[in-house]
PDB file of C-alpha atoms in Angstrom:
ATOM      1  CA  MET A 244     -52.008 -47.794 -72.770  1.00  0.00           C
ATOM      2  CA  GLY A 245     -53.082 -51.428 -73.212  1.00  0.00           C
ATOM      3  CA  PRO A 246     -53.607 -53.213 -76.587  1.00  0.00           C
ATOM      4  CA  GLU A 247     -57.320 -52.682 -76.437  1.00  0.00           C
ATOM      5  CA  GLY A 248     -56.884 -48.991 -75.760  1.00  0.00           C
ATOM      6  CA  GLU A 249     -54.395 -48.643 -78.603  1.00  0.00           C
ATOM      7  CA  HIS A 250     -56.943 -50.350 -80.938  1.00  0.00           C
ATOM      8  CA  ILE A 251     -59.740 -47.959 -79.966  1.00  0.00           C
ATOM      9  CA  MET A 252     -57.372 -44.980 -80.273  1.00  0.00           C
ATOM     10  CA  GLY A 253     -56.351 -46.122 -83.761  1.00  0.00           C
ATOM     11  CA  GLU A 254     -59.968 -46.302 -84.876  1.00  0.00           C
ATOM     12  CA  VAL A 255     -60.643 -42.895 -83.511  1.00  0.00           C
ATOM     13  CA  LEU A 256     -57.650 -41.360 -85.361  1.00  0.00           C
ATOM     14  CA  GLN A 257     -58.656 -43.089 -88.546  1.00  0.00           C
ATOM     15  CA  GLU A 258     -62.184 -41.814 -88.346  1.00  0.00           C
ATOM     16  CA  LEU A 259     -60.992 -38.365 -87.470  1.00  0.00           C
ATOM     17  CA  GLY A 260     -58.926 -38.416 -90.688  1.00  0.00           C
ATOM     18  CA  GLY A 261     -62.055 -39.389 -92.595  1.00  0.00           C
ATOM     19  CA  ILE A 262     -63.945 -36.382 -91.269  1.00  0.00           C
ATOM     20  CA  LEU A 263     -61.167 -34.013 -92.135  1.00  0.00           C
ATOM     21  CA  ARG A 264     -60.732 -35.612 -95.629  1.00  0.00           C
ATOM     22  CA  PRO A 265     -64.026 -34.987 -97.575  1.00  0.00           C
ATOM     23  CA  ASP A 266     -65.526 -37.908 -99.500  1.00  0.00           C
ATOM     24  CA  PRO A 267     -65.732 -37.114-103.279  1.00  0.00           C
ATOM     25  CA  LYS A 268     -69.272 -38.461-103.524  1.00  0.00           C
ATOM     26  CA  ASN A 269     -70.975 -37.687-100.196  1.00  0.00           C
ATOM     27  CA  GLY A 270     -68.998 -34.682 -98.896  1.00  0.00           C
ATOM     28  CA  PRO A 271     -67.433 -34.615 -95.355  1.00  0.00           C
ATOM     29  CA  GLY A 272     -67.712 -37.933 -93.481  1.00  0.00           C
ATOM     30  CA  VAL A 273     -66.136 -41.239 -92.729  1.00  0.00           C
ATOM     31  CA  SER A 274     -66.161 -43.536 -95.744  1.00  0.00           C
ATOM     32  CA  GLY A 275     -69.329 -41.907 -97.055  1.00  0.00           C
ATOM     33  CA  THR A 276     -70.850 -41.495 -93.568  1.00  0.00           C
ATOM     34  CA  PRO A 277     -72.250 -37.956 -92.745  1.00  0.00           C
ATOM     35  CA  ALA A 278     -69.890 -35.954 -90.541  1.00  0.00           C
ATOM     36  CA  SER A 279     -72.432 -35.773 -87.688  1.00  0.00           C
ATOM     37  CA  ARG A 280     -72.671 -39.584 -87.577  1.00  0.00           C
ATOM     38  CA  GLY A 281     -68.898 -39.959 -87.724  1.00  0.00           C
ATOM     39  CA  ALA A 282     -68.509 -37.404 -84.916  1.00  0.00           C
ATOM     40  CA  LYS A 283     -71.020 -39.315 -82.821  1.00  0.00           C
ATOM     41  CA  GLU A 284     -69.124 -42.606 -83.288  1.00  0.00           C
ATOM     42  CA  ILE A 285     -65.848 -40.891 -82.315  1.00  0.00           C
ATOM     43  CA  LYS A 286     -67.420 -39.434 -79.187  1.00  0.00           C
ATOM     44  CA  THR A 287     -68.698 -42.919 -78.123  1.00  0.00           C
ATOM     45  CA  LYS A 288     -65.270 -44.521 -78.687  1.00  0.00           C
ATOM     46  CA  LEU A 289     -63.482 -41.745 -76.834  1.00  0.00           C
ATOM     47  CA  GLY A 290     -65.933 -42.225 -73.913  1.00  0.00           C
ATOM     48  CA  ILE A 291     -64.983 -45.936 -73.799  1.00  0.00           C
ATOM     49  CA  LEU A 292     -61.305 -45.040 -74.007  1.00  0.00           C
ATOM     50  CA  LEU A 293     -61.510 -42.499 -71.140  1.00  0.00           C
ATOM     51  CA  GLN A 294     -63.283 -44.999 -68.872  1.00  0.00           C
ATOM     52  CA  LYS A 295     -60.200 -47.285 -69.001  1.00  0.00           C
ATOM     53  CA  PRO A 296     -57.874 -46.400 -66.127  1.00  0.00           C
ATOM     54  CA  ASP A 297     -54.736 -47.494 -67.974  1.00  0.00           C
ATOM     55  CA  SER A 298     -55.600 -45.340 -70.981  1.00  0.00           C
ATOM     56  CA  ALA A 299     -56.733 -42.283 -69.091  1.00  0.00           C
ATOM     57  CA  VAL A 300     -53.408 -41.955 -67.460  1.00  0.00           C
ATOM     58  CA  ASP A 301     -51.741 -41.722 -70.855  1.00  0.00           C
ATOM     59  CA  LEU A 302     -54.059 -38.861 -71.903  1.00  0.00           C
ATOM     60  CA  VAL A 303     -53.117 -36.684 -68.943  1.00  0.00           C
ATOM     61  CA  ILE A 304     -50.695 -33.944 -70.031  1.00  0.00           C
ATOM     62  CA  PRO A 305     -48.005 -33.724 -67.373  1.00  0.00           C
ATOM     63  CA  TYR A 306     -47.292 -30.257 -65.781  1.00  0.00           C
ATOM     64  CA  ASN A 307     -43.835 -30.369 -64.346  1.00  0.00           C
ATOM     65  CA  GLU A 308     -43.543 -26.846 -63.010  1.00  0.00           C
ATOM     66  CA  LYS A 309     -44.675 -26.834 -59.409  1.00  0.00           C
ATOM     67  CA  PRO A 310     -46.190 -23.529 -58.219  1.00  0.00           C
ATOM     68  CA  GLU A 311     -44.189 -21.858 -55.587  1.00  0.00           C
ATOM     69  CA  LYS A 312     -45.740 -20.848 -52.286  1.00  0.00           C
ATOM     70  CA  PRO A 313     -46.048 -17.060 -51.672  1.00  0.00           C
ATOM     71  CA  ALA A 314     -43.103 -15.767 -49.708  1.00  0.00           C
ATOM     72  CA  LYS A 315     -45.354 -14.729 -46.844  1.00  0.00           C
ATOM     73  CA  THR A 316     -46.611 -18.247 -46.155  1.00  0.00           C
ATOM     74  CA  GLN A 317     -43.125 -19.647 -45.899  1.00  0.00           C
ATOM     75  CA  LYS A 318     -41.668 -20.522 -42.504  1.00  0.00           C
ATOM     76  CA  PRO A 319     -40.373 -17.302 -40.967  1.00  0.00           C
ATOM     77  CA  PRO A 320     -36.725 -16.597 -39.981  1.00  0.00           C
ATOM     78  CA  LEU A 321     -35.912 -17.464 -36.366  1.00  0.00           C
ATOM     79  CA  ASP A 322     -35.455 -13.867 -35.240  1.00  0.00           C
ATOM     80  CA  GLU A 323     -38.970 -13.030 -36.601  1.00  0.00           C
ATOM     81  CA  ALA A 324     -40.602 -16.088 -34.981  1.00  0.00           C
ATOM     82  CA  LEU A 325     -39.012 -15.167 -31.636  1.00  0.00           C
ATOM     83  CA  GLN A 326     -40.784 -11.712 -31.799  1.00  0.00           C
ATOM     84  CA  TRP A 327     -44.107 -13.556 -31.690  1.00  0.00           C
ATOM     85  CA  HIS A 328     -43.424 -14.774 -28.158  1.00  0.00           C
ATOM     86  CA  ASP A 329     -45.074 -11.715 -26.631  1.00  0.00           C
ATOM     87  CA  SER A 330     -46.773 -10.023 -29.547  1.00  0.00           C
ATOM     88  CA  LEU A 331     -50.142 -11.199 -30.775  1.00  0.00           C
ATOM     89  CA  ASP A 332     -50.120  -8.336 -33.304  1.00  0.00           C
ATOM     90  CA  LYS A 333     -47.010  -9.707 -35.021  1.00  0.00           C
ATOM     91  CA  ILE A 334     -48.619 -13.193 -35.239  1.00  0.00           C
ATOM     92  CA  LEU A 335     -51.804 -11.847 -36.735  1.00  0.00           C
ATOM     93  CA  GLN A 336     -49.942  -9.797 -39.276  1.00  0.00           C
ATOM     94  CA  ASN A 337     -47.962 -12.752 -40.634  1.00  0.00           C
ATOM     95  CA  ASN A 338     -49.703 -15.360 -42.735  1.00  0.00           C
ATOM     96  CA  TYR A 339     -47.604 -18.214 -41.423  1.00  0.00           C
ATOM     97  CA  GLY A 340     -48.039 -17.069 -37.843  1.00  0.00           C
ATOM     98  CA  LEU A 341     -51.772 -16.651 -38.370  1.00  0.00           C
ATOM     99  CA  ALA A 342     -52.077 -20.178 -39.834  1.00  0.00           C
ATOM    100  CA  SER A 343     -50.016 -21.629 -36.896  1.00  0.00           C
ATOM    101  CA  PHE A 344     -52.039 -19.813 -34.263  1.00  0.00           C
ATOM    102  CA  LYS A 345     -55.313 -20.899 -35.892  1.00  0.00           C
ATOM    103  CA  SER A 346     -54.115 -24.477 -35.911  1.00  0.00           C
ATOM    104  CA  PHE A 347     -53.310 -24.234 -32.235  1.00  0.00           C
ATOM    105  CA  LEU A 348     -56.681 -22.757 -31.315  1.00  0.00           C
ATOM    106  CA  LYS A 349     -58.452 -25.549 -33.272  1.00  0.00           C
ATOM    107  CA  SER A 350     -56.594 -28.087 -31.259  1.00  0.00           C
ATOM    108  CA  GLU A 351     -58.031 -26.401 -28.171  1.00  0.00           C
ATOM    109  CA  PHE A 352     -61.510 -26.075 -29.725  1.00  0.00           C
ATOM    110  CA  SER A 353     -61.353 -22.281 -29.283  1.00  0.00           C
ATOM    111  CA  GLU A 354     -60.894 -21.074 -32.912  1.00  0.00           C
ATOM    112  CA  GLU A 355     -64.132 -19.116 -32.736  1.00  0.00           C
ATOM    113  CA  ASN A 356     -62.248 -16.248 -31.042  1.00  0.00           C
ATOM    114  CA  LEU A 357     -59.868 -15.846 -33.965  1.00  0.00           C
ATOM    115  CA  GLU A 358     -62.604 -16.411 -36.504  1.00  0.00           C
ATOM    116  CA  PHE A 359     -64.636 -13.630 -34.843  1.00  0.00           C
ATOM    117  CA  TRP A 360     -61.718 -11.242 -34.798  1.00  0.00           C
ATOM    118  CA  LEU A 361     -60.912 -11.885 -38.494  1.00  0.00           C
ATOM    119  CA  ALA A 362     -64.612 -11.462 -39.453  1.00  0.00           C
ATOM    120  CA  CYS A 363     -64.534  -8.070 -37.730  1.00  0.00           C
ATOM    121  CA  GLU A 364     -61.464  -7.090 -39.637  1.00  0.00           C
ATOM    122  CA  ASN A 365     -63.155  -7.934 -42.952  1.00  0.00           C
ATOM    123  CA  TYR A 366     -66.335  -6.236 -41.878  1.00  0.00           C
ATOM    124  CA  LYS A 367     -64.610  -2.894 -41.327  1.00  0.00           C
ATOM    125  CA  LYS A 368     -63.357  -2.979 -44.980  1.00  0.00           C
ATOM    126  CA  ILE A 369     -66.900  -3.051 -46.393  1.00  0.00           C
ATOM    127  CA  LYS A 370     -67.978   0.136 -48.181  1.00  0.00           C
ATOM    128  CA  SER A 371     -71.532  -0.562 -49.178  1.00  0.00           C
ATOM    129  CA  PRO A 372     -74.052   0.180 -46.342  1.00  0.00           C
ATOM    130  CA  ALA A 373     -76.364  -2.614 -47.577  1.00  0.00           C
ATOM    131  CA  LYS A 374     -73.571  -5.186 -47.594  1.00  0.00           C
ATOM    132  CA  MET A 375     -72.376  -3.888 -44.205  1.00  0.00           C
ATOM    133  CA  ALA A 376     -75.775  -4.499 -42.690  1.00  0.00           C
ATOM    134  CA  GLU A 377     -75.925  -7.903 -44.213  1.00  0.00           C
ATOM    135  CA  LYS A 378     -72.553  -8.838 -42.858  1.00  0.00           C
ATOM    136  CA  ALA A 379     -73.290  -7.366 -39.479  1.00  0.00           C
ATOM    137  CA  LYS A 380     -76.341  -9.593 -39.168  1.00  0.00           C
ATOM    138  CA  LYS A 381     -74.307 -12.657 -40.110  1.00  0.00           C
ATOM    139  CA  ILE A 382     -71.634 -11.923 -37.547  1.00  0.00           C
ATOM    140  CA  TYR A 383     -74.094 -11.347 -34.836  1.00  0.00           C
ATOM    141  CA  GLU A 384     -75.986 -14.539 -35.502  1.00  0.00           C
ATOM    142  CA  GLU A 385     -72.797 -16.570 -35.780  1.00  0.00           C
ATOM    143  CA  PHE A 386     -70.784 -15.201 -32.898  1.00  0.00           C
ATOM    144  CA  ILE A 387     -72.699 -12.825 -30.628  1.00  0.00           C
ATOM    145  CA  GLN A 388     -76.278 -13.873 -29.994  1.00  0.00           C
ATOM    146  CA  THR A 389     -77.042 -16.320 -27.159  1.00  0.00           C
ATOM    147  CA  GLU A 390     -76.610 -19.995 -28.291  1.00  0.00           C
ATOM    148  CA  ALA A 391     -74.907 -18.875 -31.528  1.00  0.00           C
ATOM    149  CA  PRO A 392     -73.062 -21.650 -33.437  1.00  0.00           C
ATOM    150  CA  LYS A 393     -69.703 -20.079 -32.590  1.00  0.00           C
ATOM    151  CA  GLU A 394     -70.663 -17.936 -29.590  1.00  0.00           C
ATOM    152  CA  VAL A 395     -67.651 -15.953 -28.259  1.00  0.00           C
ATOM    153  CA  ASN A 396     -67.044 -15.433 -24.539  1.00  0.00           C
ATOM    154  CA  ILE A 397     -67.976 -11.791 -23.967  1.00  0.00           C
ATOM    155  CA  ASP A 398     -69.737 -10.224 -20.948  1.00  0.00           C
ATOM    156  CA  HIS A 399     -73.333  -9.052 -20.951  1.00  0.00           C
ATOM    157  CA  PHE A 400     -72.330  -5.385 -20.971  1.00  0.00           C
ATOM    158  CA  THR A 401     -70.290  -5.888 -24.171  1.00  0.00           C
ATOM    159  CA  LYS A 402     -73.005  -7.851 -25.763  1.00  0.00           C
ATOM    160  CA  ASP A 403     -75.625  -5.245 -25.021  1.00  0.00           C
ATOM    161  CA  ILE A 404     -73.433  -2.513 -26.489  1.00  0.00           C
ATOM    162  CA  THR A 405     -72.821  -4.506 -29.591  1.00  0.00           C
ATOM    163  CA  THR A 406     -76.522  -5.268 -30.078  1.00  0.00           C
ATOM    164  CA  LYS A 407     -77.396  -1.589 -29.800  1.00  0.00           C
ATOM    165  CA  ASN A 408     -74.654  -0.688 -32.264  1.00  0.00           C
ATOM    166  CA  LEU A 409     -76.241  -2.984 -34.830  1.00  0.00           C
ATOM    167  CA  VAL A 410     -79.437  -0.937 -34.932  1.00  0.00           C
ATOM    168  CA  GLU A 411     -77.569   1.282 -37.336  1.00  0.00           C
ATOM    169  CA  PRO A 412     -74.454  -0.717 -38.488  1.00  0.00           C
ATOM    170  CA  SER A 413     -71.248   1.161 -38.950  1.00  0.00           C
ATOM    171  CA  PRO A 414     -67.620   0.166 -39.310  1.00  0.00           C
ATOM    172  CA  SER A 415     -67.181   0.446 -35.512  1.00  0.00           C
ATOM    173  CA  SER A 416     -70.198  -1.582 -34.521  1.00  0.00           C
ATOM    174  CA  PHE A 417     -68.148  -4.535 -33.334  1.00  0.00           C
ATOM    175  CA  ASP A 418     -65.152  -2.622 -32.002  1.00  0.00           C
ATOM    176  CA  VAL A 419     -65.886  -3.149 -28.225  1.00  0.00           C
ATOM    177  CA  ALA A 420     -66.470  -6.940 -28.669  1.00  0.00           C
ATOM    178  CA  GLN A 421     -63.467  -7.278 -30.982  1.00  0.00           C
ATOM    179  CA  LYS A 422     -61.212  -5.557 -28.375  1.00  0.00           C
ATOM    180  CA  ARG A 423     -62.531  -7.864 -25.611  1.00  0.00           C
ATOM    181  CA  ILE A 424     -61.743 -10.993 -27.740  1.00  0.00           C
ATOM    182  CA  TYR A 425     -58.345  -9.688 -28.751  1.00  0.00           C
ATOM    183  CA  ALA A 426     -57.529  -9.123 -25.006  1.00  0.00           C
ATOM    184  CA  LEU A 427     -58.737 -12.603 -24.217  1.00  0.00           C
ATOM    185  CA  MET A 428     -56.564 -14.244 -26.916  1.00  0.00           C
ATOM    186  CA  GLU A 429     -53.553 -12.106 -25.853  1.00  0.00           C
ATOM    187  CA  LYS A 430     -53.940 -12.865 -22.124  1.00  0.00           C
ATOM    188  CA  ASP A 431     -55.066 -16.497 -22.362  1.00  0.00           C
ATOM    189  CA  SER A 432     -54.344 -18.105 -25.721  1.00  0.00           C
ATOM    190  CA  LEU A 433     -50.987 -16.515 -26.615  1.00  0.00           C
ATOM    191  CA  PRO A 434     -49.038 -17.779 -23.522  1.00  0.00           C
ATOM    192  CA  ARG A 435     -50.298 -21.335 -24.246  1.00  0.00           C
ATOM    193  CA  PHE A 436     -49.530 -20.998 -27.894  1.00  0.00           C
ATOM    194  CA  VAL A 437     -45.815 -20.072 -27.262  1.00  0.00           C
ATOM    195  CA  ARG A 438     -45.533 -23.145 -24.997  1.00  0.00           C
ATOM    196  CA  SER A 439     -47.170 -25.394 -27.574  1.00  0.00           C
ATOM    197  CA  GLU A 440     -45.420 -27.606 -30.194  1.00  0.00           C
ATOM    198  CA  PHE A 441     -46.986 -25.328 -32.890  1.00  0.00           C
ATOM    199  CA  TYR A 442     -44.592 -22.526 -31.829  1.00  0.00           C
ATOM    200  CA  GLN A 443     -41.728 -24.575 -30.453  1.00  0.00           C
ATOM    201  CA  GLU A 444     -41.256 -26.159 -33.916  1.00  0.00           C
ATOM    202  CA  LEU A 445     -40.688 -22.642 -35.377  1.00  0.00           C
ATOM    203  CA  ILE A 446     -37.855 -21.719 -32.943  1.00  0.00           C
ATOM    204  CA  LYS A 447     -35.820 -24.854 -33.064  1.00  0.00           C
TER     205      LYS A 447
END
């Protein structure tokens, strides 16, 4: 803290002492100043102090203990990573594998397939019919309908079935479309993923 900051801090501490130490004649205050006025002056000076970069740094309380990453997000053992070579299921069930696969798909501008699959997984966990209908509409508008922002590559037959299923939304409304997208990722994206640097880095 620079000299100017120390000076302002000294004034603030002095005035705080005045507020905490009642004046015999006027009651609580700073040298006879009402407490509310003293508090206002302290607030103003603290504002000035906090605007000074060299002072603000000193006021930050250091927190030395770094939070540890959950075990599931840590790099997997080699033998586990090797199992991902031909198992999309194992990738999707592992947080680190899921994150790596998603990063790879983003690099290929095809992350909508995984996002849709994950949205379907979350959708099936919904218990409230009202919330399920609301989520179903959102998934349809985002991934299924023609010209959707993240339209997934499904055939007309699958799209028609999914649309009909949404007349009365149920946990299985997106099952056919989800299976099509899973098969697409397994057949097309997985082989490219295991050849990519995203995966090769894990098995070095």
